[in-house]
XYZ file of N, CA and C in Angstrom:
795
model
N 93.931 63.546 16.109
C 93.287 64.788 15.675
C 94.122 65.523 14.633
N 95.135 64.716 14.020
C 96.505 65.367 13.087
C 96.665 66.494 13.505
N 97.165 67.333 14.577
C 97.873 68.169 15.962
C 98.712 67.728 17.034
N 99.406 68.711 16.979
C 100.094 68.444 18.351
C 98.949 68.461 19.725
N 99.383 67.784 20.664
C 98.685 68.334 21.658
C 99.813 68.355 23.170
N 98.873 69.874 23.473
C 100.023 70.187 24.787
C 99.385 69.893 26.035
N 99.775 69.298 27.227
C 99.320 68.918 28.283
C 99.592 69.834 29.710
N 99.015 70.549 29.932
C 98.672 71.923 31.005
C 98.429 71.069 32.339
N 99.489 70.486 33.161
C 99.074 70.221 34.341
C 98.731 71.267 35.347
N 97.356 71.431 35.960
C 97.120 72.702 37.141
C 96.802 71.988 38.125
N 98.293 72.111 39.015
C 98.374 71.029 40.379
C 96.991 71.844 41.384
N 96.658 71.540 42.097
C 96.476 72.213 43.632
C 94.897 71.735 43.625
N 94.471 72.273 45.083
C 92.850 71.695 45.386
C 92.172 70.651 44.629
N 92.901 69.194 44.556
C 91.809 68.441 44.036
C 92.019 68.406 42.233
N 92.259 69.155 41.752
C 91.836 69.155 40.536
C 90.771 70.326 40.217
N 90.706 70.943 40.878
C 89.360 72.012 41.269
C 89.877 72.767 40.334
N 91.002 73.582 40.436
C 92.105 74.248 39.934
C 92.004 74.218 38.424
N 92.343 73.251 38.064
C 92.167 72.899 36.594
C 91.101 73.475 35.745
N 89.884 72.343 36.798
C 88.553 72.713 36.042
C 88.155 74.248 36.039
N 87.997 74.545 37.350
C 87.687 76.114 36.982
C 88.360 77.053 36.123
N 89.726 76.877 35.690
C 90.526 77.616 34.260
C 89.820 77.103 33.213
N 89.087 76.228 32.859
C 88.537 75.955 31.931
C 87.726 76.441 31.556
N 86.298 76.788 32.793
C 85.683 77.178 32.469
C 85.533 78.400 31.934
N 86.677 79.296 32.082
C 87.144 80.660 31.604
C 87.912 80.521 30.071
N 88.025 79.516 29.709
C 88.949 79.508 28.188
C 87.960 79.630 27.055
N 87.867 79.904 26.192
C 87.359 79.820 24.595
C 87.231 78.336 24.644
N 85.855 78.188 23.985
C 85.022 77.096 23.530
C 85.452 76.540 22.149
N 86.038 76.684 21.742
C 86.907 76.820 20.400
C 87.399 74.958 20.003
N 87.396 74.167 21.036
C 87.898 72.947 20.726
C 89.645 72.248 20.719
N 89.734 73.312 21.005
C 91.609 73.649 21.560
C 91.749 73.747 22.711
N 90.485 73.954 23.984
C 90.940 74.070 25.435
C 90.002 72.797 25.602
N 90.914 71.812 26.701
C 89.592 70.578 27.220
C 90.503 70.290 28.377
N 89.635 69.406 29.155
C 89.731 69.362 30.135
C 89.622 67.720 30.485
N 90.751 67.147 31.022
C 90.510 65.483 31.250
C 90.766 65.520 32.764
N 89.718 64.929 33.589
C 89.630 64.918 34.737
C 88.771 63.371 35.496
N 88.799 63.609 36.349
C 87.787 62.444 37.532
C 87.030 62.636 37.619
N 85.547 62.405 38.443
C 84.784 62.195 39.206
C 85.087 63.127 40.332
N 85.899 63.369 41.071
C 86.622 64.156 42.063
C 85.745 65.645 41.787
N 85.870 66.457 40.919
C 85.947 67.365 40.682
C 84.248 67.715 40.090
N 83.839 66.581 39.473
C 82.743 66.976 39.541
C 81.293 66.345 39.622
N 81.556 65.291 40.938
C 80.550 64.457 42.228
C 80.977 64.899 43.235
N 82.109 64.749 43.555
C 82.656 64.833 44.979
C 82.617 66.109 45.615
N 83.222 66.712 44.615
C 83.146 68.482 45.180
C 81.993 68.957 45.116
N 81.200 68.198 44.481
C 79.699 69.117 44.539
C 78.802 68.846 45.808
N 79.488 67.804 46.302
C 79.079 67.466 47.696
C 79.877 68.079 49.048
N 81.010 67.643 48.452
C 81.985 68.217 49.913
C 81.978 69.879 49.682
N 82.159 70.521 48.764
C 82.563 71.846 48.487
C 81.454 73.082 49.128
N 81.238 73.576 49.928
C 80.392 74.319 50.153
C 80.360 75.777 49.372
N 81.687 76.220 48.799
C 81.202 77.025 47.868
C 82.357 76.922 46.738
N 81.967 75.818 45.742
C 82.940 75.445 44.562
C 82.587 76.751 43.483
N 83.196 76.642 42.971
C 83.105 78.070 41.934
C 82.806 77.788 40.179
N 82.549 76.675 40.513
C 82.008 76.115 38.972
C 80.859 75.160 39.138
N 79.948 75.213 38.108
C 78.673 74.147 38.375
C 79.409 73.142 37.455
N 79.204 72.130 37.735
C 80.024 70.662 36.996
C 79.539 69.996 36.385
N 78.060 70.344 35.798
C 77.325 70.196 34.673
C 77.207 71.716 33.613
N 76.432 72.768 34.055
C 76.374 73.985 33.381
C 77.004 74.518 32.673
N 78.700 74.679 33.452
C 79.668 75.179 33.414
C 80.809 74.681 32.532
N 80.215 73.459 31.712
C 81.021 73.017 31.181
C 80.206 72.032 29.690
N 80.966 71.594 28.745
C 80.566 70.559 27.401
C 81.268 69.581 27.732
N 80.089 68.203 28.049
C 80.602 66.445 28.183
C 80.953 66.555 26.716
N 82.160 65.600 26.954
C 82.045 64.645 25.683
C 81.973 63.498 25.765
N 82.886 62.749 26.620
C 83.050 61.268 26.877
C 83.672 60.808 28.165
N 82.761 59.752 28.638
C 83.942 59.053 29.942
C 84.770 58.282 29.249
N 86.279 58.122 29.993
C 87.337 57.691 28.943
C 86.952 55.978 29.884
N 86.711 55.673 30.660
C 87.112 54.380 31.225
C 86.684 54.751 33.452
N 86.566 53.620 33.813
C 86.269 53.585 35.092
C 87.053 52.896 35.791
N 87.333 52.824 37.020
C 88.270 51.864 37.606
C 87.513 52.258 39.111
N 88.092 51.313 40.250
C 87.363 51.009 41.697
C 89.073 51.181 42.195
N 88.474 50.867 43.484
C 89.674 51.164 44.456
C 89.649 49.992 45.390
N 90.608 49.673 45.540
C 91.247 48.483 46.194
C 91.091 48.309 47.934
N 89.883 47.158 48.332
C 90.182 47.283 49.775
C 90.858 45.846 50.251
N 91.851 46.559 50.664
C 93.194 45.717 51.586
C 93.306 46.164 53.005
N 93.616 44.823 53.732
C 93.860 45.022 54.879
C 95.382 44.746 55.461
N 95.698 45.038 56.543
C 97.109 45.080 57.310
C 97.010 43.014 57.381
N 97.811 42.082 57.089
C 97.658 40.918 57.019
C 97.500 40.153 58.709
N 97.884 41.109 59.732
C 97.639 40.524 61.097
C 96.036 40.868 61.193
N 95.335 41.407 60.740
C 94.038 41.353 61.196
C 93.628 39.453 60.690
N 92.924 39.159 61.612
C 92.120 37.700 61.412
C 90.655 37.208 60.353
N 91.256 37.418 59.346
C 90.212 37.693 58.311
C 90.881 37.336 57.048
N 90.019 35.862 56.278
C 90.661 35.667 55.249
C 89.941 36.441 54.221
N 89.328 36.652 54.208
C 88.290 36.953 52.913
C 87.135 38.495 53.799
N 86.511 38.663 52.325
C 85.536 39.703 52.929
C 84.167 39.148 54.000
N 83.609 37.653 54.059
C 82.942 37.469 55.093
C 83.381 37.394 56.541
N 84.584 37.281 56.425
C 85.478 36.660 57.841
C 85.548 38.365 58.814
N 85.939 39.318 57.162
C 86.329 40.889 57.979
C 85.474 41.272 58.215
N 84.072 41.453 57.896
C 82.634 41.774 58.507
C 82.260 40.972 59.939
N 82.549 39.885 59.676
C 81.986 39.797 60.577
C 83.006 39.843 62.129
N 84.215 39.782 61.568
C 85.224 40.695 62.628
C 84.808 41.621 62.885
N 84.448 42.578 62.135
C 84.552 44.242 62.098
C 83.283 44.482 63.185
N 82.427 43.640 62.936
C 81.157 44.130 63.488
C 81.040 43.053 64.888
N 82.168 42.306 65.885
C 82.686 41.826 66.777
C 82.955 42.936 67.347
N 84.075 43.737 66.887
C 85.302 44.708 67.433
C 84.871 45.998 66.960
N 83.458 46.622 67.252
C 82.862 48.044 66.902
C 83.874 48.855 67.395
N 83.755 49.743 66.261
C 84.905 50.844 66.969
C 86.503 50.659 67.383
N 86.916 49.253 66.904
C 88.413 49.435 67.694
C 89.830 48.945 66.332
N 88.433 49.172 64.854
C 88.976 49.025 63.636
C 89.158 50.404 62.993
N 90.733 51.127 62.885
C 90.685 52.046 61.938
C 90.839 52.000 60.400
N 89.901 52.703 59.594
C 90.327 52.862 58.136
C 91.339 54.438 58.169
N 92.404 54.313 57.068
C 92.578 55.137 56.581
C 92.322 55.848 54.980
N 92.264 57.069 55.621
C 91.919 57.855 53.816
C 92.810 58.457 53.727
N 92.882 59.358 52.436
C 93.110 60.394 51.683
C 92.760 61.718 52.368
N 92.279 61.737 53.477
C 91.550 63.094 53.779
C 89.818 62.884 53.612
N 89.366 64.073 54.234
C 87.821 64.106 54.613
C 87.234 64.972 53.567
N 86.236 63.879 53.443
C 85.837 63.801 51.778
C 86.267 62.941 50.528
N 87.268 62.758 51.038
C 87.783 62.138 49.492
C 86.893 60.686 49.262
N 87.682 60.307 47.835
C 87.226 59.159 47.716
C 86.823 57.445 48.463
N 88.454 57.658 49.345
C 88.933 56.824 50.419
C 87.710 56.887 51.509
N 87.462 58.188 51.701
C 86.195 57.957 52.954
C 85.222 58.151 52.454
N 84.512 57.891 51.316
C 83.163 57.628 51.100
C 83.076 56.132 50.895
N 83.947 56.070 50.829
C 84.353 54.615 50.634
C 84.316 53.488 51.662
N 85.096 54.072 52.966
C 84.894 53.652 54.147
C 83.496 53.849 55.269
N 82.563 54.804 54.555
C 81.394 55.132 55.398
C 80.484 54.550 54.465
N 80.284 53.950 53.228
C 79.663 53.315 52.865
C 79.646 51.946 53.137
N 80.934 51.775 52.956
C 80.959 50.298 54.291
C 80.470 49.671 55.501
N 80.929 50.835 55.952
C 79.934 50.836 57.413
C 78.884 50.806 57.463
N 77.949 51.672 56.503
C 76.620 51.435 56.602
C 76.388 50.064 56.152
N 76.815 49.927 54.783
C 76.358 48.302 54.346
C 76.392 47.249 55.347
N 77.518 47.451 55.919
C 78.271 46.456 56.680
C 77.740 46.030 57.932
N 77.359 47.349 58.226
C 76.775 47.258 59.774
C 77.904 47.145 60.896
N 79.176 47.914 60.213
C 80.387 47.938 61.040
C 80.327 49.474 61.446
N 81.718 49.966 62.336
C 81.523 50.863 63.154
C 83.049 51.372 62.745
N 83.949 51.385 61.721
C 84.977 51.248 61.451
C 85.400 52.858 61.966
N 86.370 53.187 62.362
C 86.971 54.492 62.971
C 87.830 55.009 61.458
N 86.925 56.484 60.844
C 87.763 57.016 60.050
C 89.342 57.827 60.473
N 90.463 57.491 60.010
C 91.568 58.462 60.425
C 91.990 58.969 58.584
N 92.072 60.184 58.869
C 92.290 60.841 57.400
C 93.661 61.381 57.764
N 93.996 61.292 56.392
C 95.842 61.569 56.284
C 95.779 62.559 55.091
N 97.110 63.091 54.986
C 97.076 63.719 53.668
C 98.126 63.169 52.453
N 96.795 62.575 51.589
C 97.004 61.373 50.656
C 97.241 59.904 51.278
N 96.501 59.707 49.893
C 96.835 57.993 50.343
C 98.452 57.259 50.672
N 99.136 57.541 50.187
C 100.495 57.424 50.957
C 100.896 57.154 52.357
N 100.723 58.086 52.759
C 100.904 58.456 54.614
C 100.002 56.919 55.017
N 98.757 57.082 54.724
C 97.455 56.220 55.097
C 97.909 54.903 55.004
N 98.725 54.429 53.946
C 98.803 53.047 53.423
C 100.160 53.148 54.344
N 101.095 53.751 54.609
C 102.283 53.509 55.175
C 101.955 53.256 56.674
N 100.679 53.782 57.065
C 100.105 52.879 58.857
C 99.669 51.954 58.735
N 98.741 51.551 57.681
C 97.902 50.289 57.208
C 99.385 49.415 57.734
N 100.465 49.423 56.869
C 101.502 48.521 57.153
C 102.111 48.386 57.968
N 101.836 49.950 59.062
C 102.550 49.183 60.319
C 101.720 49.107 61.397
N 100.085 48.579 61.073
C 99.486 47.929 61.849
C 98.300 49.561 62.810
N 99.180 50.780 62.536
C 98.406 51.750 63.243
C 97.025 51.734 62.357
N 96.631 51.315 61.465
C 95.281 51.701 60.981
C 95.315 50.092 60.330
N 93.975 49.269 60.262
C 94.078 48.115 59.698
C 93.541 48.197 57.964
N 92.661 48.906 57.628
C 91.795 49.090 56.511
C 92.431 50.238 55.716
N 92.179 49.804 54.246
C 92.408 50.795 53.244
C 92.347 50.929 52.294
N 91.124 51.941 51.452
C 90.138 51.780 50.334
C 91.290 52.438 49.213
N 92.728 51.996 48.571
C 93.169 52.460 47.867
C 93.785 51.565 46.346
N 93.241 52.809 45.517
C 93.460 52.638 43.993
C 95.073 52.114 43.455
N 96.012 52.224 44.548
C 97.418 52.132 44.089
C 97.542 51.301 44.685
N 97.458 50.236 45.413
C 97.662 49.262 46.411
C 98.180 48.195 45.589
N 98.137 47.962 44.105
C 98.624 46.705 43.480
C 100.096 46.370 44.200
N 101.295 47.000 44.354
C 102.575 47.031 44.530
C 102.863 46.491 46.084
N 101.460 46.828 47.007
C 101.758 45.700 48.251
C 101.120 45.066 48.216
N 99.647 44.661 47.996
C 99.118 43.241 47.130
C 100.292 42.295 46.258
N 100.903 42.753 45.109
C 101.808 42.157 44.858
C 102.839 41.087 45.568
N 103.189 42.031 46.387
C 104.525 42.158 47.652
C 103.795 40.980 49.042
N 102.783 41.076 48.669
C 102.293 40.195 49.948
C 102.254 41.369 51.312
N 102.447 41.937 51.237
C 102.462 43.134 52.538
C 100.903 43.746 53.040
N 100.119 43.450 51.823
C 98.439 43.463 52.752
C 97.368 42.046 52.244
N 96.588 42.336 52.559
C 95.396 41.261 52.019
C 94.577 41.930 51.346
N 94.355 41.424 50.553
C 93.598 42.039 49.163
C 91.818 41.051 49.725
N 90.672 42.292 49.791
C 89.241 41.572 50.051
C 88.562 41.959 48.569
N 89.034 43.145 47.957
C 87.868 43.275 47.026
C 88.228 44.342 46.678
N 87.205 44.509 45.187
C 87.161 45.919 44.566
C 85.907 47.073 45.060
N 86.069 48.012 44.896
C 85.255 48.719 45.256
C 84.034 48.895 44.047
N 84.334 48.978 42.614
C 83.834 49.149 41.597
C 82.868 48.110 41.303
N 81.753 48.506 40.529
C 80.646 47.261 39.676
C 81.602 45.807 39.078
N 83.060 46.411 38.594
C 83.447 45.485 38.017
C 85.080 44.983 38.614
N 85.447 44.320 37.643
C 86.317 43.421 38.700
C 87.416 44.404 38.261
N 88.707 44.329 38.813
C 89.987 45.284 38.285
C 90.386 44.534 37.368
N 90.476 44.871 35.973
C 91.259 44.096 34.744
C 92.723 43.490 35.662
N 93.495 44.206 36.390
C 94.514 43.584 36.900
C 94.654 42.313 37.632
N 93.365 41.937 38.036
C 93.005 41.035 39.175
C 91.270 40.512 38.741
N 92.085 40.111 37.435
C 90.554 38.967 37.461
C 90.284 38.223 37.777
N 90.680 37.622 39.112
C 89.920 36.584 39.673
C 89.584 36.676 41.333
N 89.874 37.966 41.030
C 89.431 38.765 43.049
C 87.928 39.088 42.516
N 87.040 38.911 43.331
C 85.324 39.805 42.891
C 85.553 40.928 43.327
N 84.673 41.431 43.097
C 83.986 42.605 43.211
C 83.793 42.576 45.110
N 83.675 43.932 46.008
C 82.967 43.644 47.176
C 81.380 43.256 46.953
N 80.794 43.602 45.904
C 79.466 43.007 45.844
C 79.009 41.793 45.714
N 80.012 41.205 44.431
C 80.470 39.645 44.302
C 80.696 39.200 45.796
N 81.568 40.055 46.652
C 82.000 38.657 47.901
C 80.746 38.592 48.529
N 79.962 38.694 48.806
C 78.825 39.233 49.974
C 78.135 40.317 50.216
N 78.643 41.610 49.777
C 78.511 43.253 50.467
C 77.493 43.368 48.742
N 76.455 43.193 48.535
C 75.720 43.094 47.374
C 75.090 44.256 47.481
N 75.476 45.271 46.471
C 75.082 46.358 45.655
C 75.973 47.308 45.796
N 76.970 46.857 46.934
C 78.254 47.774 46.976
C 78.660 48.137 45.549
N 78.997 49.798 45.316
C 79.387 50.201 44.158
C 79.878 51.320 44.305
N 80.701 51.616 44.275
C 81.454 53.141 44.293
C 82.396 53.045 43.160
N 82.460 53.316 42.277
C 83.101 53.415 40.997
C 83.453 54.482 40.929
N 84.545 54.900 40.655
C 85.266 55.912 39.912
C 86.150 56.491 38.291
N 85.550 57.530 37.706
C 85.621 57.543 36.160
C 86.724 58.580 35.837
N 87.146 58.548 34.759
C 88.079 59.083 33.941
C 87.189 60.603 32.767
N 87.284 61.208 32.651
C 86.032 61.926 31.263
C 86.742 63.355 30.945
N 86.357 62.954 29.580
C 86.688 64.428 28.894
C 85.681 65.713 28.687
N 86.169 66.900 29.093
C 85.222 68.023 29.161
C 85.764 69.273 27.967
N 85.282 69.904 27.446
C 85.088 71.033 27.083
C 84.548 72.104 27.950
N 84.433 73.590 27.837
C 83.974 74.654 28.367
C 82.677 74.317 27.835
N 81.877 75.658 28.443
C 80.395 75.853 28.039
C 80.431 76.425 26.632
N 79.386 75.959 26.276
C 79.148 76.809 24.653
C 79.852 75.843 23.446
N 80.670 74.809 23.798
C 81.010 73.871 22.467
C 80.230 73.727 21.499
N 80.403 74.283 20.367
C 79.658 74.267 19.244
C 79.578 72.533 19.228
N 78.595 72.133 19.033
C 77.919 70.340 18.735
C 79.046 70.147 17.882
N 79.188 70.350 16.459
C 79.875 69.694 14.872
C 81.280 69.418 16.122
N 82.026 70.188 16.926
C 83.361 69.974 17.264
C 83.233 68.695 18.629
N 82.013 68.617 19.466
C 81.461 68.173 20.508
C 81.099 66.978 19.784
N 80.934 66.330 18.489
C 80.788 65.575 18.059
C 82.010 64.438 17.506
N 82.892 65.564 16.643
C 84.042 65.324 16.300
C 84.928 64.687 17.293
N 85.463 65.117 18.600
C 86.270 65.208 19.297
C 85.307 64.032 20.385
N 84.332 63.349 20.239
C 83.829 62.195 21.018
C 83.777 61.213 20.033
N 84.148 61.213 18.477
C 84.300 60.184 17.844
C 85.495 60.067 17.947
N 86.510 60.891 18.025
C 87.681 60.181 18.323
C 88.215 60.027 19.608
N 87.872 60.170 20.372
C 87.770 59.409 21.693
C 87.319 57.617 21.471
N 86.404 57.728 21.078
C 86.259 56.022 20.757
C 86.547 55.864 19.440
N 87.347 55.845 18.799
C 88.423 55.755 17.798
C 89.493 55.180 18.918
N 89.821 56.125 19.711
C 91.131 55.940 20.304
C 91.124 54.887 21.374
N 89.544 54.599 21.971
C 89.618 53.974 23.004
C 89.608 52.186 22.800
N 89.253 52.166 20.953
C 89.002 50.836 20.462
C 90.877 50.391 19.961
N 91.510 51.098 20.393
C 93.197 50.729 19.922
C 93.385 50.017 20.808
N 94.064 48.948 20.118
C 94.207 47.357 21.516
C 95.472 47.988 22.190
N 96.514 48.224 21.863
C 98.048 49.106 22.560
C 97.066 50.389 23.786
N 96.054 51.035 23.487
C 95.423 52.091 24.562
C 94.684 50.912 25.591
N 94.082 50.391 25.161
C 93.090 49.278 25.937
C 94.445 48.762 26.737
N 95.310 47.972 26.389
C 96.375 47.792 27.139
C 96.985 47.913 28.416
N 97.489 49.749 28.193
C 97.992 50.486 28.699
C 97.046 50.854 29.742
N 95.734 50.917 29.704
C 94.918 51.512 30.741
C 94.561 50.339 31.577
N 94.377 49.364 30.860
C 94.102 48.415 31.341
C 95.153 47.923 33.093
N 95.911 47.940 32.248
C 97.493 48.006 33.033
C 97.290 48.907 34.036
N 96.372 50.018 33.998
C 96.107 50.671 35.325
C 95.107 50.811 36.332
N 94.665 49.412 35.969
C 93.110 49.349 36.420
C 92.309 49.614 36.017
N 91.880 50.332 34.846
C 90.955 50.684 34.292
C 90.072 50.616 33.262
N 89.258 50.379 33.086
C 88.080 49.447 32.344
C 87.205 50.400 31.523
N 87.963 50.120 30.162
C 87.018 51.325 28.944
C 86.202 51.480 29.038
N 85.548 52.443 29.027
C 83.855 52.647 28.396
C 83.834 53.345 27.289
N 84.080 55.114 26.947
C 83.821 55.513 26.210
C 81.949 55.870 26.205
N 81.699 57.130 25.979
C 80.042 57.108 26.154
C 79.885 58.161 25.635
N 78.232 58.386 25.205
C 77.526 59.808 24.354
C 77.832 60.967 25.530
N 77.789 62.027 25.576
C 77.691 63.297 26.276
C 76.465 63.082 27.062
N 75.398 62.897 26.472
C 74.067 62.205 27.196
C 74.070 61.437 28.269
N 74.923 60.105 28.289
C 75.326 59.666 29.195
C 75.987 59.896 30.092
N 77.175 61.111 30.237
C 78.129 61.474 30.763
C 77.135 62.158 31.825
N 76.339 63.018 30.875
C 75.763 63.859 32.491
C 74.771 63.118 33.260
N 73.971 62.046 32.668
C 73.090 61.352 33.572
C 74.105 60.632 34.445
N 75.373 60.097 34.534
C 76.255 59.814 34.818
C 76.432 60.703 36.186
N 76.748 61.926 35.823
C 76.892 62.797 36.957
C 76.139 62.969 38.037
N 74.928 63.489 37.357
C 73.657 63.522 38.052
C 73.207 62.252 39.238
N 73.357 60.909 39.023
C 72.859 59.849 39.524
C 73.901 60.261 40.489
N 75.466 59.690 40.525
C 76.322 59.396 41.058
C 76.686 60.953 42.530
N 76.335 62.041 41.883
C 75.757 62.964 42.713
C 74.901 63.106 43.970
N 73.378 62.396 43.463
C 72.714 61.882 44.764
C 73.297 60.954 45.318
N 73.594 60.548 44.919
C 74.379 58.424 45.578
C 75.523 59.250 46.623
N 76.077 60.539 46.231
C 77.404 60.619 47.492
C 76.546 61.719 48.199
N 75.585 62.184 47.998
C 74.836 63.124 48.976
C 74.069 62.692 50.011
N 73.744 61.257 49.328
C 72.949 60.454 50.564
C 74.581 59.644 51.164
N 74.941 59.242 51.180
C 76.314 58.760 51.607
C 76.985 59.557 52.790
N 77.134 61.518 52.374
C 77.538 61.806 52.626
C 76.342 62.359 53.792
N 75.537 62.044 54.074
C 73.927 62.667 55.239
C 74.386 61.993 56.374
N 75.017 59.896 56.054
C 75.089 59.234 56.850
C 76.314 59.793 57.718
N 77.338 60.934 57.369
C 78.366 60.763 58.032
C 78.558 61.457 59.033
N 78.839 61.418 60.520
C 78.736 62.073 61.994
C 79.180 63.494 61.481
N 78.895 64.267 61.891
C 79.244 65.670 61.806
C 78.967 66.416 60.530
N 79.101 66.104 59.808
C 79.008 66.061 57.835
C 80.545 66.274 57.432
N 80.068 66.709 56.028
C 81.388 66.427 55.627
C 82.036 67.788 54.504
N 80.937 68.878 54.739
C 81.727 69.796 53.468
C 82.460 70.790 54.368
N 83.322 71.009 53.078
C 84.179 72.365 53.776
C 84.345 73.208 53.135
């Protein structure tokens, strides 16, 4: 954009934090906002009173790239592959725990969509962050675990790798399928990367600032680097971004109907 650019991390709630300062900044093309899915699918489901609308409240420009989340298991469970753990899982109702991230997050929509597909009965235990969660996975207190960082004990041999959570395969691991590829067919929970503006972005700058986004996203050194993190370019019109939202919105509202008690807070 021949500028400097300064990077404003606003830790706390999710990312919630962030977005809602945004929506308070000048439309000007100098305040934006790079965020997840988290902040504005998830919370519009779990959040019972979020303080920003996550379409209205804000100018799409582009999803930067998508990536899935990794389901691995503790390697003493008896299951080579994803047909072997179904049909374990749904043997041993109820006496299989997943761990998450916490209630709501990504990790347990993840794990209750399973279940339904699956026709398993898997016991959610929520932690705070995936960390804690993956550190029982390994010592056998929880067997399951729907996480995005898991390459480093996949690597290590320390879990069993069944599948991706995403439409597509992890650039890191092209030759693991998809959970839809193994059997679990239409499984899809994908998770995106996207750049926002405030409300009111004049178009000429809303235009500008999504051509160079895919400018930037066609650099083989960026493709690379993301790649390297699981994550699988897209780049897309503003048009797309919010039908994007919108779909993926109902998809965790019905998700989130199936789950005992519900799930917002």
């Amino acid at each position: 954009m021949g500028q400097p650019m300064v990077i404003d991390n606003r830790a706390g709630g999710g990312g919630r934090i962030g977005s809602d300062a945004v929506t308070k900044m000048a439309p000007d093309g100098y305040n934006l906002l790079m965020t997840t899915n988290g902040t504005h699918t998830y919370m519009a489901v779990t959040e019972k009173n979020l303080s920003y609308d996550p379409i209205n409240d804000f100018t799409p420009i582009s999803l930067i790239g998508t990536y899935g989340l990794l389901m691995v298991i503790n390697p003493t469970v008896p299951a080579k592959n994803l047909k072997e753990f179904i049909a374990f899982a749904q043997n041993n109702r109820s006496k299989i725990n997943y761990a998450s991230s916490g209630m709501g997050s990504g990790l347990h929509f993840a794990g209750e969509l399973f279940n339904a597909m699956a026709k398993t009965q898997m016991i959610h235990v929520p932690y705070k962050g995936s960390g804690p969660g993956m550190q029982d996975v390994l010592a056998g207190v929880c067997q399951v675990i729907f996480d995005g960082a898991a390459k480093t004990q996949i690597d290590a041999g320390k879990v069993r790798f069944l599948g991706t959570t995403s439409a597509v395969r992890d650039p890191r691991f092209p030759d693991m399928p998809t959970l839809s590829e193994s059997g679990l067919t239409g499984y899809d929970l994908t998770y995106w990367v996207g750049l926002f503006g405030p409300k009111g972005l004049p178009l000429d700058v809303q235009a500008r600032l999504q051509a160079a986004v895919k400018t930037t996203l066609a650099d083989p050194e960026v493709q690379r680097k993301l790649n390297g993190l699981g994550m699988t370019l897209v780049g897309s019109t503003p048009e797309q971004m919010v039908k994007e939202i919108r779909v993926e919105t109902e998809k965790l509202r019905a998700i989130a109907a199936q789950i005992p008690g519900g799930i917002q807070q």
